[in-house]
Amino acid sequence: MINTLSRRRINTRTSAGDWTLHEGGPLAICALFVVLIICGVPILQLVLAATGSFSAGVETTLKTFFSAQILTATSNTISVALASTIIAGTIGISLTLILMTVQLRARRLLAFVFILSLMISPQISALAFKTLAGPASPLLKAFGLAPPPGTPNPMLGFGGIVLVMGLQHAPLVAITLAAGLSRVPHSIIEAALLDGAKPLAIFSRILLPLVRPHVASALLLAFVAGVGNFGIPALLGLPVGYMTLPTLIFQKLASFGTNTIAEAALISMLIGIIASIGVIASARLLSRNNVRLQGGDRLAVFINAGRWRVWIEYGLWSFFILTIFIPMMSLLATSIVPAYGMLLRFDTLTLDQYVEVLWRQDITRRAFSNSMIYASFAAIILSIFCMLLAYVLDRRLTRIRSTILALVEMPYALPGVVVGIACILLFARPLPIIGVSIYATKWVILFAYCASFMAIALKPIFAAITSLDRDIEEAALLDGAGLRQRLLSIIMPLILPSLLAGALMVFLIAFNELTVSALLWSAGTETIGVVLLNLEDAGLPTQAAAMAVVSTMVVAILMLVLEVVGDMFPENTLPWRQLSAAQRNK
């Protein structure tokens, strides 16, 4: 029963208009404040620092920008990003069209393996290819295929960086393109088929023109990812002196020279400008997409390959074996020999490297623990906060929703090195009022993770909340339930699958993260990515390979868990399911 006073108050609210506009004001203000602090202030601090450098000495700043070192690194960065984008675009577009239009067996498994290559961190992919090639490769030596001793490793330098980066970013192209293809009405394809159109004509004259904005956007995002990639150039470029802008920042911060922070801020601003152009252009292209889905008329597979199907499947599996399975087997082979370069035989098999990194070495055990803790806390914090943020975006902040969403997307879209430098500038001095500094602590890494991955957690939660029927909540409101009670007893249970999906996706990405933590770590706060890079730099590739194998297994197991419970999540939450979502029309 509700008393007369509460009933009268509720009736007054609902009669005045939409009840969602009369409550949640303090929650909306708090959520907006947190978004501004986490996502906006660090980037603003970076812009102010770069502007301050210009105003303090334009001549000195221009001399820094046009120094031979920065010009070379900028040229290398753009060259690598462009070349890897061509590879990523070719692979991503081709595989997406095949997976979404051709009747194949195990389409879901093929898409899962393809996306797995994106979830494996860049530095692990680079290490896998590095250990695969060259005269010391345990896997090649086991089959007698290793090149002669003294032969340079072909993966070091421009060619190796471009190849690995292109393979790494191909799934990113596929995910973006799949979002556009899924909105193409299948009735258009059926009409073309009835007119006698061949698959190649449908691809060239119907599908690709309809999703042209998504194709261009996907290529731009691959370019942006290439500009900001740190792990691959660090492992395959630094050993031979091939410098890009992210690795240049890393070297400058490691050198502890004069004006290090100022120079790093300027270089990161240069990266941010290049990346922002790509991100803004990508967003504008997607906003011009005119494809409109009518009802449930989604694109479905329409190509019956007949006797060619088995050859297409063989081709896809062969490609994945060459680009994913064999490099990972090389990592495994490197991790079970006593020393890198030794011949892999039954009498040389050993698990000493795993014992070393998991039990003996304090720094590696601490790195696994830190990565697990940082990724877990980031996932928990972001999932809870994004539930509140998504609620107020849907109910209270509708007028500025697009602006807030763009602000949340900004740290994720920008390269991690930009976010890392922004956090250094923000927390290098003690915090105002409380006078406490979190620089060189675990808290600054956790803050950077929350800023970088908030968009990942928000996407499935926001999609779930916007699809909820408000009748249940209105009934609870008429029963006297307050906002907190409705959030805990109604909203959270209904969106729990989406909340868990967002949390697990954040954990997957943060667990092996390197770029941000490479700039923010200090003694005692090492992460898996940082220690793996340090082990490789110290000439201990077998231990680095053991760490890479363990962390990859964690990611693969979590992805399998997501796949098993994937039916609980909203549509298109899991990227590999989006790639294989188009079912054959009956």
XYZ file of C-alpha atoms in Angstrom, residues 11-345:
335
model
C 0.527 11.923 -9.645
C 1.848 15.488 -9.604
C 5.092 14.344 -11.182
C 3.538 12.291 -13.921
C 0.925 14.918 -14.721
C 3.638 17.511 -15.108
C 5.195 15.550 -17.936
C 7.640 12.722 -18.389
C 8.509 11.393 -14.918
C 12.122 10.800 -15.992
C 12.654 14.557 -16.169
C 11.746 15.069 -12.512
C 14.313 12.852 -10.801
C 17.910 11.742 -10.990
C 19.254 15.289 -11.150
C 22.047 14.757 -8.573
C 22.973 11.436 -10.193
C 23.160 13.099 -13.615
C 25.365 15.883 -12.266
C 27.705 13.401 -10.569
C 27.932 11.197 -13.681
C 28.647 14.187 -15.889
C 31.306 15.410 -13.445
C 33.052 12.016 -13.422
C 33.062 11.831 -17.227
C 34.568 15.298 -17.448
C 37.267 14.459 -14.894
C 38.206 11.058 -16.327
C 37.799 11.668 -20.055
C 38.024 15.406 -20.541
C 40.519 16.845 -18.062
C 43.553 14.713 -19.072
C 43.189 15.624 -22.741
C 42.597 19.276 -21.831
C 45.753 19.203 -19.702
C 47.732 17.877 -22.664
C 46.389 20.594 -24.957
C 47.214 23.284 -22.381
C 50.734 21.929 -21.918
C 51.369 21.931 -25.664
C 49.888 25.424 -25.988
C 52.052 26.582 -23.089
C 55.150 25.241 -24.840
C 54.276 27.251 -27.947
C 53.637 30.441 -25.990
C 56.804 30.008 -23.901
C 59.053 29.742 -26.919
C 57.738 29.443 -30.432
C 61.199 29.200 -31.942
C 62.270 26.421 -29.578
C 59.025 24.528 -30.113
C 59.284 24.730 -33.894
C 62.903 23.622 -33.708
C 61.765 20.601 -31.695
C 58.990 19.793 -34.148
C 61.280 20.060 -37.175
C 64.251 18.250 -35.692
C 65.612 15.406 -37.806
C 64.652 12.846 -35.158
C 60.983 13.846 -35.027
C 60.694 14.287 -38.793
C 62.117 10.795 -39.331
C 59.835 9.287 -36.677
C 56.817 11.073 -38.168
C 57.651 9.828 -41.645
C 58.117 6.290 -40.326
C 54.850 6.465 -38.387
C 52.795 7.601 -41.362
C 54.505 5.107 -43.710
C 53.888 2.199 -41.348
C 50.282 3.261 -40.716
C 49.488 3.633 -44.433
C 51.129 0.360 -45.487
C 49.570 -1.623 -42.637
C 46.173 -0.100 -43.437
C 46.401 -1.433 -46.988
C 47.091 -4.933 -45.629
C 44.426 -4.660 -42.919
C 41.866 -3.331 -45.386
C 42.522 -6.033 -47.964
C 42.282 -8.840 -45.409
C 39.472 -7.350 -43.325
C 37.179 -6.484 -46.238
C 37.738 -9.806 -48.000
C 37.149 -11.966 -44.924
C 34.101 -9.957 -43.850
C 32.427 -10.346 -47.228
C 33.153 -14.086 -47.219
C 32.003 -14.705 -43.636
C 28.801 -12.672 -44.022
C 27.672 -13.767 -47.469
C 28.925 -17.310 -48.159
C 27.348 -20.465 -46.733
C 30.182 -21.995 -44.727
C 30.493 -24.615 -42.067
C 31.804 -23.411 -38.686
C 31.284 -19.746 -39.582
C 31.070 -18.814 -35.899
C 34.343 -20.601 -35.167
C 36.066 -18.935 -38.112
C 34.896 -15.511 -36.921
C 35.958 -16.345 -33.351
C 39.498 -17.246 -34.430
C 39.704 -14.102 -36.574
C 38.723 -11.808 -33.690
C 41.058 -13.703 -31.345
C 43.968 -12.270 -33.316
C 42.738 -8.778 -32.371
C 42.324 -9.630 -28.684
C 45.889 -10.963 -28.515
C 47.931 -7.925 -27.538
C 50.150 -6.351 -30.241
C 53.387 -7.018 -28.374
C 52.543 -10.720 -28.105
C 51.785 -10.910 -31.828
C 55.064 -9.142 -32.570
C 56.984 -11.479 -30.267
C 55.337 -14.513 -31.889
C 56.413 -13.498 -35.393
C 59.839 -12.444 -34.156
C 60.498 -15.859 -32.608
C 59.101 -17.584 -35.696
C 61.496 -15.994 -38.190
C 65.265 -15.883 -38.091
C 68.010 -18.506 -37.740
C 67.416 -19.089 -34.003
C 63.723 -20.016 -34.329
C 63.168 -23.245 -32.330
C 60.135 -24.129 -34.448
C 61.902 -23.684 -37.800
C 65.002 -25.492 -36.530
C 62.879 -28.448 -35.438
C 61.750 -28.908 -39.062
C 65.083 -27.999 -40.624
C 63.666 -24.817 -42.171
C 65.696 -22.216 -40.264
C 67.880 -19.895 -42.382
C 71.684 -20.103 -42.019
C 73.254 -18.657 -38.831
C 73.949 -14.957 -39.071
C 70.967 -14.300 -41.331
C 69.104 -11.158 -40.172
C 65.640 -11.697 -38.770
C 63.304 -10.635 -41.605
C 60.632 -9.484 -39.144
C 62.812 -6.671 -37.772
C 62.266 -3.318 -39.404
C 59.661 -1.777 -41.677
C 58.488 -4.947 -43.425
C 57.874 -6.943 -40.267
C 56.141 -4.059 -38.513
C 53.803 -3.491 -41.457
C 52.945 -7.182 -41.812
C 52.203 -7.805 -38.138
C 50.359 -4.509 -37.743
C 48.248 -5.198 -40.829
C 47.266 -8.634 -39.512
C 46.592 -7.157 -36.059
C 44.242 -4.458 -37.359
C 42.416 -6.526 -40.006
C 39.737 -7.633 -37.482
C 39.202 -3.961 -36.592
C 38.354 -3.283 -40.239
C 36.097 -6.343 -40.263
C 34.129 -5.270 -37.177
C 33.465 -1.798 -38.581
C 32.463 -3.131 -41.993
C 30.266 -5.834 -40.457
C 28.282 -3.141 -38.643
C 27.439 -1.600 -42.003
C 26.725 -4.860 -43.821
C 24.361 -6.000 -41.082
C 22.138 -3.023 -41.901
C 21.774 -3.811 -45.591
C 18.209 -5.060 -46.273
C 18.296 -8.581 -47.650
C 15.379 -7.772 -49.944
C 17.789 -5.748 -52.103
C 20.017 -8.792 -52.523
C 17.025 -11.021 -53.299
C 15.843 -8.611 -55.970
C 19.297 -8.617 -57.567
C 19.425 -12.418 -57.484
C 16.023 -12.633 -59.152
C 17.365 -10.337 -61.863
C 20.205 -12.807 -62.465
C 22.992 -10.804 -60.833
C 26.171 -12.732 -60.042
C 27.864 -12.517 -56.587
C 30.729 -10.418 -57.934
C 28.281 -7.904 -59.400
C 26.327 -7.797 -56.135
C 29.550 -7.079 -54.243
C 30.765 -4.358 -56.589
C 27.470 -2.679 -57.505
C 25.285 -3.120 -54.426
C 27.007 -4.091 -51.180
C 30.204 -2.061 -51.342
C 28.496 1.133 -52.615
C 25.906 0.870 -49.820
C 28.551 0.460 -47.112
C 31.135 2.783 -48.657
C 31.092 5.053 -45.563
C 31.802 2.049 -43.338
C 34.640 0.905 -45.612
C 36.254 4.333 -45.523
C 35.670 4.599 -41.773
C 37.214 1.174 -41.195
C 40.319 2.122 -43.164
C 40.656 5.392 -41.272
C 40.347 3.607 -37.921
C 43.023 1.104 -39.004
C 45.249 4.051 -39.924
C 44.662 5.680 -36.526
C 45.437 2.394 -34.771
C 48.648 2.142 -36.795
C 49.702 5.675 -35.861
C 49.312 4.981 -32.144
C 50.549 1.380 -32.017
C 53.468 1.018 -29.621
C 53.919 -2.699 -28.931
C 54.711 -3.830 -32.490
C 57.241 -1.068 -33.355
C 58.815 -1.494 -29.904
C 59.590 -5.196 -30.413
C 60.269 -5.158 -34.150
C 61.598 -1.630 -34.686
C 63.676 -0.594 -31.681
C 66.205 -3.480 -32.004
C 67.220 -2.151 -35.447
C 66.761 1.551 -34.662
C 63.519 1.967 -36.633
C 61.732 4.697 -34.686
C 58.090 5.747 -34.733
C 56.498 8.549 -32.734
C 55.169 6.281 -29.903
C 58.546 4.541 -29.491
C 60.295 7.928 -29.644
C 58.188 9.123 -26.705
C 59.046 5.946 -24.807
C 62.779 6.458 -25.400
C 62.644 10.102 -24.365
C 60.849 9.282 -21.121
C 63.362 6.504 -20.423
C 66.318 8.840 -20.998
C 65.382 11.282 -18.197
C 66.850 14.154 -20.193
C 66.126 17.854 -19.853
C 62.700 19.010 -21.061
C 61.693 15.362 -21.453
C 58.070 15.863 -20.421
C 57.675 18.958 -22.597
C 59.065 17.192 -25.667
C 56.961 14.096 -24.975
C 53.855 16.282 -24.687
C 54.584 17.957 -28.013
C 55.159 14.630 -29.760
C 51.996 13.154 -28.245
C 50.074 16.202 -29.434
C 51.416 15.541 -32.920
C 50.167 11.934 -32.650
C 46.861 13.196 -31.293
C 46.419 15.621 -34.197
C 47.099 12.908 -36.782
C 44.785 10.477 -34.995
C 42.053 13.066 -34.431
C 41.878 13.860 -38.127
C 41.271 10.184 -38.827
C 38.733 9.766 -36.016
C 36.742 12.878 -36.962
C 36.734 11.925 -40.638
C 35.594 8.418 -39.713
C 32.747 9.743 -37.562
C 31.597 12.094 -40.328
C 31.595 9.282 -42.858
C 29.491 7.061 -40.614
C 27.047 9.901 -39.946
C 26.377 10.072 -43.683
C 25.425 6.425 -43.914
C 22.024 6.274 -45.616
C 21.367 2.549 -45.252
C 18.132 2.024 -43.336
C 17.104 -1.369 -42.036
C 13.428 -2.192 -42.390
C 12.113 -4.467 -39.665
C 14.049 -7.704 -39.412
C 15.121 -7.650 -43.065
C 18.830 -8.052 -42.296
C 21.484 -9.184 -44.691
C 21.734 -12.976 -44.784
C 24.177 -15.305 -46.488
C 23.139 -15.688 -50.098
C 26.041 -17.392 -51.885
C 25.878 -21.146 -52.268
C 29.472 -21.932 -53.211
C 28.656 -25.539 -54.042
C 31.790 -27.586 -54.653
C 33.910 -24.483 -54.110
C 32.762 -24.222 -50.488
C 35.286 -26.749 -49.222
C 38.118 -24.907 -50.999
C 37.018 -21.590 -49.498
C 36.984 -23.199 -46.059
C 40.407 -24.728 -46.653
C 41.676 -21.325 -47.739
C 40.338 -19.570 -44.640
C 41.698 -22.190 -42.237
C 45.061 -22.161 -44.034
C 45.227 -18.398 -43.683
C 44.470 -18.567 -39.952
C 46.973 -21.386 -39.460
C 49.712 -19.362 -41.167
C 48.960 -16.042 -39.458
C 47.749 -17.112 -36.006
C 48.339 -20.781 -35.204
C 51.948 -21.157 -36.434
C 53.177 -17.908 -34.766
C 51.529 -18.997 -31.517
C 53.149 -22.427 -31.872
C 56.457 -20.624 -32.303
C 55.852 -18.830 -29.015
C 55.065 -22.147 -27.359
C 58.159 -23.781 -28.841
C 60.321 -20.881 -27.656
C 58.901 -21.164 -24.144
C 59.691 -24.895 -23.722
C 63.377 -24.927 -24.697
C 66.155 -24.151 -22.176
C 67.479 -21.228 -24.246
C 66.469 -19.408 -27.401
C 68.129 -20.978 -30.410
C 68.339 -24.487 -29.017
C 66.970 -27.325 -31.103
C 63.471 -28.424 -30.065
C 63.634 -32.158 -29.257
